[in-house]
PDB file of C-alpha atoms in Angstrom:
ATOM      1  CA  UNK A  87     -23.958   0.578  11.773  1.00 90.00           C
ATOM      2  CA  UNK A  88     -23.999   3.971  10.003  1.00 88.00           C
ATOM      3  CA  UNK A  89     -24.615   2.354   6.699  1.00 87.00           C
ATOM      4  CA  UNK A  90     -27.324  -0.036   8.186  1.00 94.00           C
ATOM      5  CA  UNK A  91     -28.971   3.172   9.896  1.00 95.00           C
ATOM      6  CA  UNK A  92     -29.223   4.658   6.389  1.00 95.00           C
ATOM      7  CA  UNK A  93     -30.917   1.625   5.066  1.00 97.00           C
ATOM      8  CA  UNK A  94     -33.151   1.431   7.967  1.00 98.00           C
ATOM      9  CA  UNK A  95     -34.266   5.104   7.536  1.00 97.00           C
ATOM     10  CA  UNK A  96     -34.961   4.456   3.828  1.00 97.00           C
ATOM     11  CA  UNK A  97     -37.216   1.558   4.740  1.00 98.00           C
ATOM     12  CA  UNK A  98     -39.057   3.671   7.211  1.00 98.00           C
ATOM     13  CA  UNK A  99     -37.730   1.579  10.349  1.00 98.00           C
ATOM     14  CA  UNK A 100     -37.162   4.553  12.664  1.00 97.00           C
ATOM     15  CA  UNK A 101     -36.793   2.414  15.911  1.00 97.00           C
ATOM     16  CA  UNK A 102     -34.100   0.191  14.114  1.00 97.00           C
ATOM     17  CA  UNK A 103     -32.358   3.473  12.749  1.00 97.00           C
ATOM     18  CA  UNK A 104     -32.292   4.978  16.213  1.00 97.00           C
ATOM     19  CA  UNK A 105     -30.786   1.792  17.590  1.00 97.00           C
ATOM     20  CA  UNK A 106     -28.145   1.658  15.071  1.00 96.00           C
ATOM     21  CA  UNK A 107     -27.261   5.148  15.448  1.00 96.00           C
ATOM     22  CA  UNK A 108     -26.659   4.293  19.110  1.00 96.00           C
ATOM     23  CA  UNK A 109     -24.520   1.303  18.148  1.00 95.00           C
ATOM     24  CA  UNK A 110     -22.561   3.582  15.752  1.00 92.00           C
ATOM     25  CA  UNK A 111     -21.766   6.131  18.369  1.00 93.00           C
ATOM     26  CA  UNK A 112     -20.769   3.482  20.757  1.00 94.00           C
ATOM     27  CA  UNK A 113     -18.527   1.863  18.142  1.00 91.00           C
ATOM     28  CA  UNK A 114     -16.927   5.256  17.233  1.00 91.00           C
ATOM     29  CA  UNK A 115     -16.199   5.856  20.995  1.00 91.00           C
ATOM     30  CA  UNK A 116     -14.647   2.516  21.642  1.00 92.00           C
ATOM     31  CA  UNK A 117     -12.574   2.471  18.373  1.00 93.00           C
ATOM     32  CA  UNK A 118     -11.355   5.948  19.112  1.00 93.00           C
ATOM     33  CA  UNK A 119      -9.736   4.678  22.206  1.00 93.00           C
ATOM     34  CA  UNK A 120      -7.779   2.210  20.235  1.00 96.00           C
ATOM     35  CA  UNK A 121      -5.526   4.982  18.905  1.00 97.00           C
ATOM     36  CA  UNK A 122      -2.016   4.544  19.961  1.00 97.00           C
ATOM     37  CA  UNK A 123       0.046   7.902  19.664  1.00 97.00           C
ATOM     38  CA  UNK A 124       3.284   6.126  20.162  1.00 97.00           C
ATOM     39  CA  UNK A 125       2.893   3.773  17.190  1.00 97.00           C
ATOM     40  CA  UNK A 126       0.823   6.165  15.136  1.00 98.00           C
ATOM     41  CA  UNK A 127      -1.823   3.462  14.186  1.00 98.00           C
ATOM     42  CA  UNK A 128      -5.179   2.005  15.795  1.00 97.00           C
ATOM     43  CA  UNK A 129      -4.345  -1.124  17.703  1.00 97.00           C
ATOM     44  CA  UNK A 130      -6.351  -4.356  18.213  1.00 95.00           C
ATOM     45  CA  UNK A 131      -7.083  -5.126  21.921  1.00 94.00           C
ATOM     46  CA  UNK A 132      -7.208  -8.462  23.503  1.00 94.00           C
ATOM     47  CA  UNK A 133     -10.629  -9.006  25.148  1.00 92.00           C
ATOM     48  CA  UNK A 134      -9.469 -11.207  27.922  1.00 95.00           C
ATOM     49  CA  UNK A 135      -6.805  -8.908  29.155  1.00 95.00           C
ATOM     50  CA  UNK A 136      -7.565  -5.404  27.678  1.00 91.00           C
ATOM     51  CA  UNK A 137      -3.940  -5.333  26.463  1.00 96.00           C
ATOM     52  CA  UNK A 138      -3.085  -3.882  23.117  1.00 96.00           C
ATOM     53  CA  UNK A 139      -1.725  -6.096  20.523  1.00 96.00           C
ATOM     54  CA  UNK A 140       1.058  -4.418  18.568  1.00 96.00           C
ATOM     55  CA  UNK A 141       0.833  -6.906  15.584  1.00 96.00           C
ATOM     56  CA  UNK A 142       0.223  -4.865  12.399  1.00 97.00           C
ATOM     57  CA  UNK A 143      -2.337  -5.965   9.938  1.00 96.00           C
ATOM     58  CA  UNK A 144      -4.759  -4.328   7.437  1.00 97.00           C
ATOM     59  CA  UNK A 145      -7.567  -4.442  10.020  1.00 96.00           C
ATOM     60  CA  UNK A 146      -5.749  -1.503  11.685  1.00 97.00           C
ATOM     61  CA  UNK A 147      -6.652   0.801   8.921  1.00 97.00           C
ATOM     62  CA  UNK A 148     -10.452   0.034   9.231  1.00 95.00           C
ATOM     63  CA  UNK A 149     -11.048   2.856  11.558  1.00 96.00           C
ATOM     64  CA  UNK A 150     -10.720   4.933   8.203  1.00 96.00           C
ATOM     65  CA  UNK A 151     -13.595   3.049   6.795  1.00 92.00           C
ATOM     66  CA  UNK A 152     -15.747   3.885   9.694  1.00 90.00           C
ATOM     67  CA  UNK A 153     -14.660   7.453   9.430  1.00 91.00           C
ATOM     68  CA  UNK A 154     -13.218   7.382  13.032  1.00 93.00           C
ATOM     69  CA  UNK A 155      -9.615   8.585  12.075  1.00 96.00           C
ATOM     70  CA  UNK A 156      -8.881  12.325  12.090  1.00 96.00           C
ATOM     71  CA  UNK A 157      -7.121  13.670   9.021  1.00 97.00           C
ATOM     72  CA  UNK A 158      -3.906  13.898  10.903  1.00 98.00           C
ATOM     73  CA  UNK A 159      -4.328  10.248  12.174  1.00 98.00           C
ATOM     74  CA  UNK A 160      -4.979   8.831   8.717  1.00 98.00           C
ATOM     75  CA  UNK A 161      -1.996  10.824   7.339  1.00 98.00           C
ATOM     76  CA  UNK A 162       0.274   9.348  10.139  1.00 98.00           C
ATOM     77  CA  UNK A 163      -1.028   5.794   9.548  1.00 98.00           C
ATOM     78  CA  UNK A 164      -0.365   6.088   5.843  1.00 98.00           C
ATOM     79  CA  UNK A 165       2.938   7.724   5.937  1.00 98.00           C
ATOM     80  CA  UNK A 166       4.398   5.303   8.784  1.00 98.00           C
ATOM     81  CA  UNK A 167       2.671   2.050   8.110  1.00 98.00           C
ATOM     82  CA  UNK A 168       0.696   1.760   4.753  1.00 98.00           C
ATOM     83  CA  UNK A 169       3.462   3.313   2.646  1.00 97.00           C
ATOM     84  CA  UNK A 170       6.233   1.441   4.532  1.00 98.00           C
ATOM     85  CA  UNK A 171       7.789  -1.159   2.349  1.00 97.00           C
ATOM     86  CA  UNK A 172       8.981  -2.953   5.494  1.00 97.00           C
ATOM     87  CA  UNK A 173       5.297  -3.426   6.573  1.00 97.00           C
ATOM     88  CA  UNK A 174       2.797  -3.255   3.827  1.00 97.00           C
ATOM     89  CA  UNK A 175       3.777  -1.275   0.713  1.00 96.00           C
ATOM     90  CA  UNK A 176       5.264  -3.406  -1.983  1.00 89.00           C
ATOM     91  CA  UNK A 177       4.903  -5.052  -5.474  1.00 87.00           C
ATOM     92  CA  UNK A 178       1.946  -7.121  -4.103  1.00 90.00           C
ATOM     93  CA  UNK A 179      -0.492  -5.596  -1.510  1.00 93.00           C
ATOM     94  CA  UNK A 180      -1.637  -5.731   1.130  1.00 95.00           C
ATOM     95  CA  UNK A 181      -0.050  -8.717   3.145  1.00 95.00           C
ATOM     96  CA  UNK A 182      -2.395  -9.863   5.981  1.00 95.00           C
ATOM     97  CA  UNK A 183       0.289  -9.129   8.553  1.00 96.00           C
ATOM     98  CA  UNK A 184       3.175  -6.744   8.323  1.00 97.00           C
ATOM     99  CA  UNK A 185       6.095  -8.107   6.322  1.00 96.00           C
ATOM    100  CA  UNK A 186       8.365  -7.367   9.334  1.00 97.00           C
ATOM    101  CA  UNK A 187       6.331  -9.131  11.724  1.00 97.00           C
ATOM    102  CA  UNK A 188       8.175 -12.191  13.446  1.00 96.00           C
ATOM    103  CA  UNK A 189       5.190 -14.473  12.559  1.00 95.00           C
ATOM    104  CA  UNK A 190       5.055 -13.587   8.882  1.00 96.00           C
ATOM    105  CA  UNK A 191       5.366 -16.703   6.744  1.00 93.00           C
ATOM    106  CA  UNK A 192       3.213 -15.795   3.604  1.00 88.00           C
ATOM    107  CA  UNK A 193       0.395 -18.111   4.550  1.00 86.00           C
ATOM    108  CA  UNK A 194      -3.280 -17.542   5.371  1.00 84.00           C
ATOM    109  CA  UNK A 195      -3.429 -14.689   7.923  1.00 87.00           C
ATOM    110  CA  UNK A 196       0.299 -14.623   8.418  1.00 92.00           C
ATOM    111  CA  UNK A 197       1.041 -12.717   5.236  1.00 92.00           C
ATOM    112  CA  UNK A 198      -0.983 -13.758   2.234  1.00 91.00           C
ATOM    113  CA  UNK A 199      -3.135 -11.079   0.636  1.00 92.00           C
ATOM    114  CA  UNK A 200      -6.945 -11.415   1.273  1.00 90.00           C
ATOM    115  CA  UNK A 201      -9.053  -9.620  -1.483  1.00 88.00           C
ATOM    116  CA  UNK A 202     -11.938  -8.661   1.192  1.00 92.00           C
ATOM    117  CA  UNK A 203      -9.150  -6.952   3.372  1.00 94.00           C
ATOM    118  CA  UNK A 204      -7.929  -5.041   0.301  1.00 95.00           C
ATOM    119  CA  UNK A 205     -11.519  -3.950  -0.361  1.00 95.00           C
ATOM    120  CA  UNK A 206     -12.153  -2.651   3.078  1.00 96.00           C
ATOM    121  CA  UNK A 207      -8.835  -0.820   3.214  1.00 98.00           C
ATOM    122  CA  UNK A 208      -9.659   0.648  -0.174  1.00 98.00           C
ATOM    123  CA  UNK A 209     -12.999   1.999   1.037  1.00 96.00           C
ATOM    124  CA  UNK A 210     -11.373   3.664   4.008  1.00 96.00           C
ATOM    125  CA  UNK A 211      -8.529   5.102   1.832  1.00 98.00           C
ATOM    126  CA  UNK A 212     -11.199   6.598  -0.556  1.00 97.00           C
ATOM    127  CA  UNK A 213     -12.326   8.796   2.482  1.00 96.00           C
ATOM    128  CA  UNK A 214      -8.975  10.136   3.265  1.00 97.00           C
ATOM    129  CA  UNK A 215      -6.476   9.667   0.288  1.00 98.00           C
ATOM    130  CA  UNK A 216      -8.236   9.069  -3.014  1.00 97.00           C
ATOM    131  CA  UNK A 217      -4.785   8.648  -4.725  1.00 97.00           C
ATOM    132  CA  UNK A 218      -3.642   5.841  -2.361  1.00 97.00           C
ATOM    133  CA  UNK A 219      -7.152   4.300  -2.957  1.00 98.00           C
ATOM    134  CA  UNK A 220      -6.699   4.345  -6.757  1.00 98.00           C
ATOM    135  CA  UNK A 221      -3.034   2.826  -6.436  1.00 96.00           C
ATOM    136  CA  UNK A 222      -4.368  -0.051  -4.239  1.00 97.00           C
ATOM    137  CA  UNK A 223      -7.301  -0.573  -6.664  1.00 96.00           C
ATOM    138  CA  UNK A 224      -4.901  -0.757  -9.495  1.00 94.00           C
ATOM    139  CA  UNK A 225      -2.594  -3.152  -7.666  1.00 92.00           C
ATOM    140  CA  UNK A 226      -5.464  -5.196  -6.547  1.00 91.00           C
ATOM    141  CA  UNK A 227      -6.907  -5.419 -10.121  1.00 90.00           C
ATOM    142  CA  UNK A 228      -3.644  -6.557 -11.542  1.00 87.00           C
ATOM    143  CA  UNK A 229      -3.293  -9.267  -8.920  1.00 85.00           C
ATOM    144  CA  UNK A 230      -6.947 -10.619  -9.431  1.00 82.00           C
ATOM    145  CA  UNK A 231      -6.598 -10.460 -13.427  1.00 81.00           C
ATOM    146  CA  UNK A 232      -3.476 -12.248 -13.155  1.00 77.00           C
ATOM    147  CA  UNK A 233      -5.145 -14.988 -11.152  1.00 74.00           C
ATOM    148  CA  UNK A 234      -8.130 -14.976 -13.454  1.00 73.00           C
ATOM    149  CA  UNK A 235      -5.860 -15.376 -16.590  1.00 72.00           C
ATOM    150  CA  UNK A 236      -4.432 -18.434 -14.925  1.00 69.00           C
ATOM    151  CA  UNK A 237      -8.074 -19.713 -14.525  1.00 67.00           C
ATOM    152  CA  UNK A 238      -7.946 -19.159 -10.698  1.00 69.00           C
ATOM    153  CA  UNK A 239     -10.368 -17.538  -8.253  1.00 71.00           C
ATOM    154  CA  UNK A 240      -7.952 -17.512  -5.096  1.00 74.00           C
ATOM    155  CA  UNK A 241      -9.074 -17.262  -1.549  1.00 79.00           C
ATOM    156  CA  UNK A 242      -5.639 -15.607  -0.764  1.00 82.00           C
ATOM    157  CA  UNK A 243      -2.773 -14.516  -2.857  1.00 84.00           C
ATOM    158  CA  UNK A 244       0.979 -14.946  -2.443  1.00 84.00           C
ATOM    159  CA  UNK A 245       2.296 -11.740  -1.125  1.00 87.00           C
ATOM    160  CA  UNK A 246       5.893 -12.351  -2.552  1.00 86.00           C
ATOM    161  CA  UNK A 247       5.031 -13.609  -5.998  1.00 84.00           C
ATOM    162  CA  UNK A 248       1.532 -12.491  -6.844  1.00 79.00           C
ATOM    163  CA  UNK A 249      -1.544 -14.508  -7.636  1.00 67.00           C
ATOM    164  CA  UNK A 250      -0.274 -16.604 -10.620  1.00 51.00           C
ATOM    165  CA  UNK A 251       2.778 -18.023  -8.706  1.00 51.00           C
ATOM    166  CA  UNK A 252       1.021 -20.195  -6.174  1.00 49.00           C
ATOM    167  CA  UNK A 253       1.327 -23.114  -8.480  1.00 53.00           C
ATOM    168  CA  UNK A 254       5.148 -22.880  -8.165  1.00 50.00           C
ATOM    169  CA  UNK A 255       5.074 -23.515  -4.266  1.00 46.00           C
TER     170      UNK A 255
END
């Protein structure tokens, strides 16, 4: 909403910009309430029960993209989760669910790497930790170049073998 508000302002759509600012503020407030100080990360919440989901995925880093996380929260998320090789950090990044999750099976949204997720996490990292953003960009580029060299444009990438290894499965 923040970026759409900026676009609306450039286009002279002041009523739309005002509405988008209201939505942006509302989003930030709701997202802030998802911070879990025990786990040190923003959690998803089930809409039907209002219970938190403790499944760790790259989407939990998206509050950095929106600029919702404080510097201390971002540092904690990175230290405890992003940089954790049992969860997200490894040779191939970022699995779509933590490597130590009981449902991890390296398929689709249960572990395989999705380029759009990497991009959104990268944009958030740029705001808080440019070195981590650069590292993710370099790792992602290697994965995608590896796929392209094999004449593949992959929807998702094997989180254990890398992009050129799907033909082995």
